[in-house]
């Protein structure tokens, strides 16, 4: 298939009249349409307004989608204990499947093609199955909690680690390697030392498995870890083996100099979740400092109860604006820097090679956006548009691994006025049935 339109191939490369050629699961050509079209004349052509790499959600809780709006105006520990953990504990297998589907549909409809997904303690297999069926690329993991967890979510460390290993053996590398495993302790507050060290042992025993957890999000969380261990949160994770190039730490809002040195020295990835950090009043992560130190930064929506959407475009805008305000410097987070976090930075954190840009030989994870909108007029700079003006519902087409997983007619191709028949906008190719 040849996808034609304005192409943002990566943070530094835009083709105003461009094309992306896809064969099976791979991009085989990207460039000016005039230079790639003749060589691929046998490919069916789809016309779009604006094409972009699929975005990477560096920290998501798909299964919290059913808790959207249940816990506004609270801070992290109360938000968890009073609202989110009881909600997660109440979900049976069928509800977990529905919750995960809701999360993945929102991701795919709004332009996220890869997600690092923090599931729940129970029924994680239902979310793995949903991810496989709906076509998202994902780094998923069952949550580990063996202390300070409510009834229904607390397991003992051995039980939690055993079920982690069973899930890992069943799903790591599933769906042609579109699904990979992350060992996922919830956070140091709710995991014993045995549980955290056990997470590291499992990750070391399997090729390509990662570790994903929360760290240093909130002052009360950090004080709790300090009271338990005598160490700062990131220092403690480092002590028990949970830093390194295979580790993704969500948030890292409040870190001291030593912790930042640890993150940089170990190659640990950080996921910046600006909407969540603002909504839970957690604070402002020192992202510009992390980038200056060479730390890889991904971008994440976190979960619907703390965001309250999984729109990656809103997240890019918030990501930039919050750093500008923090530094009182408009130049610290231009569109290129934020787009890198939302694509290549996220892919590095998720541990997927050849994902996060439109390049020959890379994975065919491509999205298309409608720009026939008053909000997109005029459109001088496609990259600026993606970061500062686009919304998730501008996305009309999502391809993951060469499969079309979302295909909505653009506004331009919809009838200008609804017809009197009940079908209205129906009857077109809308839907998820193409896999
Ligand atoms: Zn989270």
Tab-separated table of C-alpha atoms and ligand atoms in Angstrom:
chain	number	residue	atom	x	y	z
A	1	UNK	CA	0.000	0.000	0.000
A	2	UNK	CA	1.210	3.524	-0.764
A	3	UNK	CA	0.088	6.116	1.792
A	4	UNK	CA	0.271	9.616	0.326
A	5	UNK	CA	0.115	12.981	2.088
A	6	UNK	CA	2.294	15.352	4.055
A	7	UNK	CA	4.698	13.018	5.873
A	8	UNK	CA	6.332	13.765	9.221
A	9	UNK	CA	8.826	10.896	9.111
A	10	UNK	CA	10.682	11.727	12.349
A	11	UNK	CA	11.340	14.860	14.442
A	12	UNK	CA	13.737	16.249	11.823
A	13	UNK	CA	12.224	15.088	8.531
A	14	UNK	CA	9.073	16.355	6.826
A	15	UNK	CA	7.990	15.735	3.215
A	16	UNK	CA	5.282	18.233	2.258
A	17	UNK	CA	4.144	16.067	-0.668
A	18	UNK	CA	5.281	12.717	0.603
A	19	UNK	CA	4.537	9.034	0.538
A	20	UNK	CA	5.094	5.974	2.721
A	21	UNK	CA	5.153	2.578	1.019
A	22	UNK	CA	4.254	-0.470	3.105
A	23	UNK	CA	4.786	-4.143	2.259
A	24	UNK	CA	3.474	-6.631	4.817
A	25	UNK	CA	4.637	-5.413	8.234
A	26	UNK	CA	7.438	-3.203	6.953
A	27	UNK	CA	7.978	0.246	5.511
A	28	UNK	CA	9.878	-0.157	2.237
A	29	UNK	CA	10.103	3.459	1.077
A	30	UNK	CA	9.566	6.963	2.480
A	31	UNK	CA	10.181	10.270	0.741
A	32	UNK	CA	8.816	12.796	-1.690
A	33	UNK	CA	5.860	11.234	-3.492
A	34	UNK	CA	7.400	12.097	-6.879
A	35	UNK	CA	10.493	10.040	-6.094
A	36	UNK	CA	8.844	6.909	-4.618
A	37	UNK	CA	5.607	6.581	-6.584
A	38	UNK	CA	7.026	5.323	-9.900
A	39	UNK	CA	9.109	2.632	-8.243
A	40	UNK	CA	6.004	1.342	-6.411
A	41	UNK	CA	3.339	1.849	-9.072
A	42	UNK	CA	1.870	-1.589	-8.359
A	43	UNK	CA	0.823	-0.544	-4.827
A	44	UNK	CA	-2.753	0.634	-4.163
A	45	UNK	CA	-2.759	4.299	-3.148
A	46	UNK	CA	-4.525	5.839	-0.142
A	47	UNK	CA	-4.654	9.622	0.067
A	48	UNK	CA	-4.363	11.322	3.472
A	49	UNK	CA	-3.817	14.836	4.818
A	50	UNK	CA	-0.984	14.212	7.298
A	51	UNK	CA	0.982	11.028	8.043
A	52	UNK	CA	3.040	10.408	11.164
A	53	UNK	CA	4.749	7.540	12.935
A	54	UNK	CA	2.378	5.862	15.356
A	55	UNK	CA	2.903	7.394	18.795
A	56	UNK	CA	4.301	5.478	21.755
A	57	UNK	CA	2.563	5.617	25.122
A	58	UNK	CA	5.418	5.233	27.584
A	59	UNK	CA	3.183	4.600	30.600
A	60	UNK	CA	-0.471	3.613	30.380
A	61	UNK	CA	-3.005	1.724	32.523
A	62	UNK	CA	-5.416	0.389	29.900
A	63	UNK	CA	-7.518	-1.488	32.433
A	64	UNK	CA	-8.135	1.652	34.495
A	65	UNK	CA	-10.266	2.905	31.597
A	66	UNK	CA	-13.400	1.787	33.425
A	67	UNK	CA	-12.408	4.148	36.260
A	68	UNK	CA	-12.358	7.285	34.146
A	69	UNK	CA	-13.719	10.121	36.278
A	70	UNK	CA	-14.046	8.178	39.538
A	71	UNK	CA	-11.341	10.023	41.468
A	72	UNK	CA	-10.947	13.640	40.449
A	73	UNK	CA	-9.362	16.143	42.853
A	74	UNK	CA	-7.350	13.744	45.036
A	75	UNK	CA	-3.627	13.180	45.548
A	76	UNK	CA	-1.823	9.953	44.686
A	77	UNK	CA	-2.039	7.798	47.832
A	78	UNK	CA	-5.677	8.619	48.610
A	79	UNK	CA	-6.506	8.348	44.896
A	80	UNK	CA	-5.078	4.838	44.929
A	81	UNK	CA	-6.298	3.576	48.286
A	82	UNK	CA	-9.808	5.019	48.234
A	83	UNK	CA	-10.694	4.804	44.569
A	84	UNK	CA	-8.425	3.085	42.069
A	85	UNK	CA	-7.288	-0.021	43.945
A	86	UNK	CA	-10.833	-0.932	45.091
A	87	UNK	CA	-11.975	-0.463	41.485
A	88	UNK	CA	-9.216	-2.758	40.192
A	89	UNK	CA	-9.955	-5.331	42.910
A	90	UNK	CA	-13.602	-5.440	41.872
A	91	UNK	CA	-12.931	-6.423	38.257
A	92	UNK	CA	-13.568	-10.013	37.245
A	93	UNK	CA	-12.075	-11.600	34.170
A	94	UNK	CA	-14.775	-10.383	31.772
A	95	UNK	CA	-14.676	-6.860	33.165
A	96	UNK	CA	-10.895	-6.828	32.851
A	97	UNK	CA	-11.176	-7.829	29.198
A	98	UNK	CA	-13.728	-5.055	28.574
A	99	UNK	CA	-11.597	-2.526	30.457
A	100	UNK	CA	-8.492	-3.402	28.447
A	101	UNK	CA	-10.415	-3.273	25.164
A	102	UNK	CA	-11.710	0.171	26.046
A	103	UNK	CA	-8.159	1.326	26.749
A	104	UNK	CA	-6.674	-0.150	23.576
A	105	UNK	CA	-9.487	1.199	21.408
A	106	UNK	CA	-8.914	4.680	22.770
A	107	UNK	CA	-5.170	4.364	22.170
A	108	UNK	CA	-5.557	3.141	18.606
A	109	UNK	CA	-8.322	5.611	17.704
A	110	UNK	CA	-6.243	8.537	18.932
A	111	UNK	CA	-2.916	7.604	17.342
A	112	UNK	CA	-0.994	5.536	19.893
A	113	UNK	CA	0.287	2.341	18.287
A	114	UNK	CA	2.670	1.128	21.025
A	115	UNK	CA	2.015	1.209	24.764
A	116	UNK	CA	3.910	0.290	27.894
A	117	UNK	CA	0.957	-0.963	29.851
A	118	UNK	CA	0.717	-1.435	33.597
A	119	UNK	CA	-2.147	-3.958	33.933
A	120	UNK	CA	-3.571	-5.115	37.263
A	121	UNK	CA	-2.866	-7.892	39.744
A	122	UNK	CA	-5.683	-10.168	38.605
A	123	UNK	CA	-6.770	-11.426	35.193
A	124	UNK	CA	-3.821	-9.917	33.322
A	125	UNK	CA	-4.249	-12.640	30.700
A	126	UNK	CA	-7.552	-11.017	29.675
A	127	UNK	CA	-5.685	-7.805	28.833
A	128	UNK	CA	-2.979	-9.687	26.921
A	129	UNK	CA	-5.690	-11.372	24.845
A	130	UNK	CA	-7.380	-8.015	24.194
A	131	UNK	CA	-4.069	-6.481	23.056
A	132	UNK	CA	-3.439	-9.404	20.722
A	133	UNK	CA	-6.950	-9.245	19.256
A	134	UNK	CA	-7.153	-5.461	18.806
A	135	UNK	CA	-3.709	-5.173	17.250
A	136	UNK	CA	-1.855	-2.711	19.495
A	137	UNK	CA	1.907	-3.131	19.939
A	138	UNK	CA	2.605	-3.442	23.621
A	139	UNK	CA	4.969	-4.026	26.487
A	140	UNK	CA	2.530	-5.393	29.082
A	141	UNK	CA	2.833	-6.725	32.589
A	142	UNK	CA	0.798	-8.069	35.457
A	143	UNK	CA	1.059	-5.832	38.539
A	144	UNK	CA	2.895	-7.080	41.637
A	145	UNK	CA	1.709	-6.018	45.111
A	146	UNK	CA	2.709	-7.905	48.243
A	147	UNK	CA	2.269	-5.241	50.916
A	148	UNK	CA	-0.005	-2.246	51.624
A	149	UNK	CA	-2.498	-3.688	49.168
A	150	UNK	CA	-6.215	-4.169	49.780
A	151	UNK	CA	-7.864	-7.538	50.045
A	152	UNK	CA	-8.201	-8.961	46.571
A	153	UNK	CA	-4.986	-7.427	45.256
A	154	UNK	CA	-2.370	-8.516	47.807
A	155	UNK	CA	-0.443	-11.665	46.935
A	156	UNK	CA	2.598	-13.111	48.613
A	157	UNK	CA	5.821	-12.484	46.727
A	158	UNK	CA	6.300	-16.065	45.615
A	159	UNK	CA	2.754	-16.359	44.277
A	160	UNK	CA	3.043	-13.019	42.454
A	161	UNK	CA	6.381	-13.924	40.877
A	162	UNK	CA	5.203	-17.405	39.882
A	163	UNK	CA	2.183	-16.033	38.065
A	164	UNK	CA	4.413	-13.402	36.430
A	165	UNK	CA	6.573	-16.153	35.027
A	166	UNK	CA	3.582	-18.118	33.745
A	167	UNK	CA	2.223	-15.048	31.933
A	168	UNK	CA	5.651	-14.202	30.579
A	169	UNK	CA	6.058	-17.672	29.126
A	170	UNK	CA	2.600	-17.504	27.575
A	171	UNK	CA	2.728	-14.004	26.089
A	172	UNK	CA	6.284	-12.650	25.718
A	173	UNK	CA	6.829	-12.546	21.943
A	174	UNK	CA	3.172	-13.259	21.132
A	175	UNK	CA	1.449	-11.981	17.968
A	176	UNK	CA	4.632	-12.066	15.872
A	177	UNK	CA	6.578	-10.369	18.658
A	178	UNK	CA	4.140	-7.435	18.777
A	179	UNK	CA	3.526	-8.243	22.450
A	180	UNK	CA	6.419	-8.303	24.899
A	181	UNK	CA	6.544	-8.657	28.666
A	182	UNK	CA	7.440	-6.171	31.379
A	183	UNK	CA	7.804	-7.375	34.960
A	184	UNK	CA	5.650	-4.784	36.713
A	185	UNK	CA	5.880	-4.091	40.459
A	186	UNK	CA	3.265	-1.402	41.235
A	187	UNK	CA	5.711	0.740	43.212
A	188	UNK	CA	8.114	0.438	46.121
A	189	UNK	CA	5.374	1.386	48.601
A	190	UNK	CA	3.451	-1.817	47.884
A	191	UNK	CA	6.281	-4.282	47.218
A	192	UNK	CA	8.611	-6.005	49.655
A	193	UNK	CA	12.343	-6.260	49.038
A	194	UNK	CA	11.872	-9.950	48.136
A	195	UNK	CA	9.292	-9.026	45.525
A	196	UNK	CA	11.459	-6.299	43.962
A	197	UNK	CA	14.588	-8.471	43.881
A	198	UNK	CA	12.509	-11.316	42.466
A	199	UNK	CA	11.322	-9.030	39.668
A	200	UNK	CA	14.942	-8.406	38.686
A	201	UNK	CA	15.755	-12.117	38.779
A	202	UNK	CA	12.922	-12.963	36.406
A	203	UNK	CA	13.819	-10.163	33.975
A	204	UNK	CA	17.407	-11.413	33.881
A	205	UNK	CA	16.349	-14.959	33.067
A	206	UNK	CA	14.495	-14.106	29.822
A	207	UNK	CA	15.758	-12.374	26.688
A	208	UNK	CA	14.170	-9.031	25.968
A	209	UNK	CA	12.012	-8.805	29.082
A	210	UNK	CA	11.837	-5.378	30.744
A	211	UNK	CA	10.924	-3.994	34.144
A	212	UNK	CA	8.333	-1.251	34.485
A	213	UNK	CA	7.306	0.475	37.711
A	214	UNK	CA	6.386	3.833	39.225
A	215	UNK	CA	8.936	5.921	41.124
A	216	UNK	CA	9.213	9.247	42.943
A	217	UNK	CA	5.863	10.542	41.825
A	218	UNK	CA	4.636	12.129	45.027
A	219	UNK	CA	6.128	13.457	48.280
A	220	UNK	CA	4.108	11.123	50.549
A	221	UNK	CA	5.114	8.114	48.455
A	222	UNK	CA	8.787	9.062	48.773
A	223	UNK	CA	8.454	9.599	52.544
A	224	UNK	CA	6.869	6.136	52.870
A	225	UNK	CA	9.715	4.482	50.967
A	226	UNK	CA	12.240	6.404	53.032
A	227	UNK	CA	10.582	5.292	56.286
A	228	UNK	CA	10.614	1.664	55.078
A	229	UNK	CA	14.147	1.531	53.681
A	230	UNK	CA	16.122	4.580	54.848
A	231	UNK	CA	16.734	5.475	51.214
A	232	UNK	CA	15.374	7.797	48.574
A	233	UNK	CA	13.021	6.028	46.174
A	234	UNK	CA	15.335	5.740	43.143
A	235	UNK	CA	18.306	4.871	45.376
A	236	UNK	CA	16.247	2.038	46.858
A	237	UNK	CA	15.221	0.741	43.426
A	238	UNK	CA	18.890	0.875	42.416
A	239	UNK	CA	19.841	-1.038	45.568
A	240	UNK	CA	17.447	-3.892	44.724
A	241	UNK	CA	18.381	-4.025	41.036
A	242	UNK	CA	15.537	-2.060	39.507
A	243	UNK	CA	17.577	0.393	37.436
A	244	UNK	CA	19.267	-0.188	34.088
A	245	UNK	CA	18.730	-0.067	30.357
A	246	UNK	CA	15.877	-2.570	30.637
A	247	UNK	CA	13.999	-0.529	33.276
A	248	UNK	CA	11.291	2.077	32.690
A	249	UNK	CA	10.376	4.271	35.660
A	250	UNK	CA	7.161	6.250	35.362
A	251	UNK	CA	7.199	9.816	36.751
A	252	UNK	CA	10.509	10.526	38.616
A	253	UNK	CA	9.037	13.902	39.583
A	254	UNK	CA	11.008	14.438	42.799
A	255	UNK	CA	14.609	13.234	42.476
A	256	UNK	CA	17.769	14.556	44.091
A	257	UNK	CA	21.202	14.909	42.506
A	258	UNK	CA	22.337	11.379	43.454
A	259	UNK	CA	19.156	9.826	42.046
A	260	UNK	CA	19.563	11.690	38.766
A	261	UNK	CA	23.154	10.474	38.546
A	262	UNK	CA	21.900	6.909	39.048
A	263	UNK	CA	19.316	7.280	36.288
A	264	UNK	CA	21.936	8.634	33.877
A	265	UNK	CA	24.708	6.190	34.797
A	266	UNK	CA	22.487	3.128	34.528
A	267	UNK	CA	20.662	4.105	31.324
A	268	UNK	CA	17.284	3.843	33.079
A	269	UNK	CA	14.358	5.201	31.019
A	270	UNK	CA	11.985	7.776	32.507
A	271	UNK	CA	8.378	8.273	31.415
A	272	UNK	CA	7.074	11.810	31.773
A	273	UNK	CA	3.304	11.989	32.452
A	274	UNK	CA	2.532	15.724	32.599
A	275	UNK	CA	-1.290	15.561	32.676
A	276	UNK	CA	-1.270	13.012	35.491
A	277	UNK	CA	1.383	14.944	37.417
A	278	UNK	CA	-0.695	18.113	37.158
A	279	UNK	CA	-4.058	16.520	37.918
A	280	UNK	CA	-2.847	14.639	41.003
A	281	UNK	CA	-0.877	17.759	41.989
A	282	UNK	CA	2.245	15.603	42.171
A	283	UNK	CA	4.659	18.207	40.845
A	284	UNK	CA	6.728	19.007	37.774
A	285	UNK	CA	9.270	16.411	36.651
A	286	UNK	CA	12.723	17.874	35.863
A	287	UNK	CA	12.565	16.664	32.272
A	288	UNK	CA	14.850	19.280	30.758
A	289	UNK	CA	17.544	18.324	33.262
A	290	UNK	CA	17.047	14.623	32.462
A	291	UNK	CA	17.432	15.308	28.749
A	292	UNK	CA	20.558	17.412	29.423
A	293	UNK	CA	22.034	14.428	31.267
A	294	UNK	CA	21.310	12.122	28.317
A	295	UNK	CA	18.518	10.212	30.095
A	296	UNK	CA	15.976	8.713	27.674
A	297	UNK	CA	12.536	10.248	28.271
A	298	UNK	CA	9.275	8.730	27.026
A	299	UNK	CA	5.847	10.350	27.271
A	300	UNK	CA	2.814	8.764	28.903
A	301	UNK	CA	-0.859	9.441	29.534
A	302	UNK	CA	-0.871	7.317	32.718
A	303	UNK	CA	-4.453	6.132	33.381
A	304	UNK	CA	-7.930	7.465	32.659
A	305	UNK	CA	-8.670	8.081	36.383
A	306	UNK	CA	-5.785	10.590	36.545
A	307	UNK	CA	-5.778	12.231	33.113
A	308	UNK	CA	-8.770	11.612	32.114
A	309	UNK	CA	-8.117	10.603	28.509
A	310	UNK	CA	-5.463	8.697	26.620
A	311	UNK	CA	-5.060	11.418	23.969
A	312	UNK	CA	-1.341	11.479	23.043
A	313	UNK	CA	-1.592	14.843	21.269
A	314	UNK	CA	-2.925	16.639	24.329
A	315	UNK	CA	-0.111	14.976	26.256
A	316	UNK	CA	2.548	16.306	23.867
A	317	UNK	CA	1.207	19.826	24.239
A	318	UNK	CA	1.045	19.586	28.041
A	319	UNK	CA	4.555	18.092	28.048
A	320	UNK	CA	5.985	21.110	26.334
A	321	UNK	CA	3.959	23.788	28.103
A	322	UNK	CA	4.653	22.522	31.616
A	323	UNK	CA	8.434	22.592	31.091
A	324	UNK	CA	8.267	26.089	29.589
A	325	UNK	CA	6.388	27.318	32.659
A	326	UNK	CA	8.726	25.502	35.045
A	327	UNK	CA	11.826	27.009	33.453
A	328	UNK	CA	10.209	30.318	32.452
A	329	UNK	CA	11.923	29.690	29.141
A	330	UNK	CA	9.947	29.240	25.909
A	331	UNK	CA	12.834	27.498	24.152
A	332	UNK	CA	13.364	24.442	26.401
A	333	UNK	CA	10.831	22.082	24.829
A	334	UNK	CA	10.230	22.820	21.147
A	335	UNK	CA	8.033	20.515	19.079
A	336	UNK	CA	11.014	18.410	17.943
A	337	UNK	CA	11.997	17.528	21.510
A	338	UNK	CA	8.482	16.549	22.542
A	339	UNK	CA	7.783	14.597	19.360
A	340	UNK	CA	11.000	12.641	19.950
A	341	UNK	CA	9.756	11.681	23.444
A	342	UNK	CA	6.399	10.567	22.030
A	343	UNK	CA	7.969	8.438	19.298
A	344	UNK	CA	11.630	7.377	19.365
A	345	UNK	CA	12.115	7.997	23.091
A	346	UNK	CA	9.078	5.881	23.887
A	347	UNK	CA	10.191	3.113	21.535
A	348	UNK	CA	13.607	2.986	23.212
A	349	UNK	CA	11.891	2.728	26.601
A	350	UNK	CA	9.469	0.074	25.379
A	351	UNK	CA	12.361	-1.884	23.927
A	352	UNK	CA	11.044	-2.205	20.386
A	353	UNK	CA	13.607	-1.858	17.619
A	354	UNK	CA	12.716	-0.100	14.336
A	355	UNK	CA	9.654	1.579	15.856
A	356	UNK	CA	8.951	5.299	16.315
A	357	UNK	CA	9.852	6.759	12.911
A	358	UNK	CA	8.876	6.245	9.282
A	359	UNK	CA	12.020	4.806	7.702
A	360	UNK	CA	12.704	2.078	5.141
A	361	UNK	CA	13.123	-1.252	6.880
A	362	UNK	CA	11.235	-0.072	9.975
A	363	UNK	CA	7.961	-1.428	11.298
A	364	UNK	CA	4.831	-0.215	9.501
A	365	UNK	CA	3.281	1.624	12.457
A	366	UNK	CA	1.680	4.627	10.750
A	367	UNK	CA	-1.124	7.023	11.605
A	368	UNK	CA	-2.984	9.579	9.474
A	369	UNK	CA	-4.646	12.776	10.654
A	370	UNK	CA	-7.345	14.922	9.126
A	371	UNK	CA	-6.253	18.556	8.739
A	372	UNK	CA	-9.344	19.760	6.891
A	373	UNK	CA	-10.375	21.574	10.059
A	374	UNK	CA	-10.697	25.179	11.129
A	375	UNK	CA	-8.304	24.288	13.965
A	376	UNK	CA	-5.709	23.225	11.389
A	377	UNK	CA	-5.998	26.342	9.224
A	378	UNK	CA	-3.522	27.656	8.318
A	379	UNK	CA	-0.955	24.906	8.735
A	380	UNK	CA	2.533	26.332	8.281
A	381	UNK	CA	4.501	23.667	10.109
A	382	UNK	CA	3.255	20.031	10.241
A	383	UNK	CA	5.385	19.156	13.275
A	384	UNK	CA	4.137	22.191	15.200
A	385	UNK	CA	0.599	21.176	14.269
A	386	UNK	CA	1.085	17.647	15.646
A	387	UNK	CA	2.450	18.844	18.979
A	388	UNK	CA	0.536	22.055	19.624
A	389	UNK	CA	-2.775	21.922	17.724
A	390	UNK	CA	-3.786	18.370	16.813
A	391	UNK	CA	-6.179	16.279	18.919
A	392	UNK	CA	-6.510	12.540	19.143
A	393	UNK	CA	-9.843	12.629	17.355
A	394	UNK	CA	-8.154	14.113	14.276
A	395	UNK	CA	-6.705	10.628	13.700
A	396	UNK	CA	-8.549	8.841	10.893
A	397	UNK	CA	-6.323	5.838	10.198
A	398	UNK	CA	-4.054	3.672	12.322
A	399	UNK	CA	-1.772	0.918	11.066
A	400	UNK	CA	0.234	-1.350	13.376
A	401	UNK	CA	2.708	-3.875	12.022
A	402	UNK	CA	1.207	-3.329	8.557
A	403	UNK	CA	-2.344	-4.136	9.696
A	404	UNK	CA	-5.044	-1.464	9.486
A	405	UNK	CA	-6.517	-1.448	12.981
A	406	UNK	CA	-8.556	1.763	12.732
A	407	UNK	CA	-9.982	3.334	9.605
A	408	UNK	CA	-12.413	6.221	9.914
A	409	UNK	CA	-13.519	8.279	6.925
A	410	UNK	CA	-12.009	11.765	7.099
A	411	UNK	CA	-14.262	14.795	7.550
A	412	UNK	CA	-13.687	15.721	3.918
A	413	UNK	CA	-15.158	12.444	2.712
A	414	UNK	CA	-18.175	12.498	5.017
A	415	UNK	CA	-21.498	13.816	3.753
A	416	UNK	CA	-21.704	17.587	4.335
A	417	UNK	CA	-25.153	17.240	5.875
A	418	UNK	CA	-26.582	14.115	7.436
A	419	UNK	CA	-29.031	12.331	5.192
A	420	UNK	CA	-32.531	11.634	6.409
A	421	UNK	CA	-31.878	7.910	6.456
A	422	UNK	CA	-30.856	6.310	9.701
A	423	UNK	CA	-27.507	5.352	8.227
A	424	UNK	CA	-26.125	8.920	8.107
A	425	UNK	CA	-22.384	8.518	8.330
A	426	UNK	CA	-22.635	4.767	8.574
A	427	UNK	CA	-22.037	2.281	5.857
A	428	UNK	CA	-18.406	3.188	5.320
A	429	UNK	CA	-15.283	1.337	6.352
A	430	UNK	CA	-15.376	2.413	10.006
A	431	UNK	CA	-14.392	-0.238	12.467
A	432	UNK	CA	-11.892	-2.656	13.788
A	433	UNK	CA	-12.836	-5.723	11.826
A	434	UNK	CA	-9.970	-5.632	9.352
A	435	UNK	CA	-7.604	-7.952	11.194
B	1	LIG	ZN1	0.732	4.953	36.502
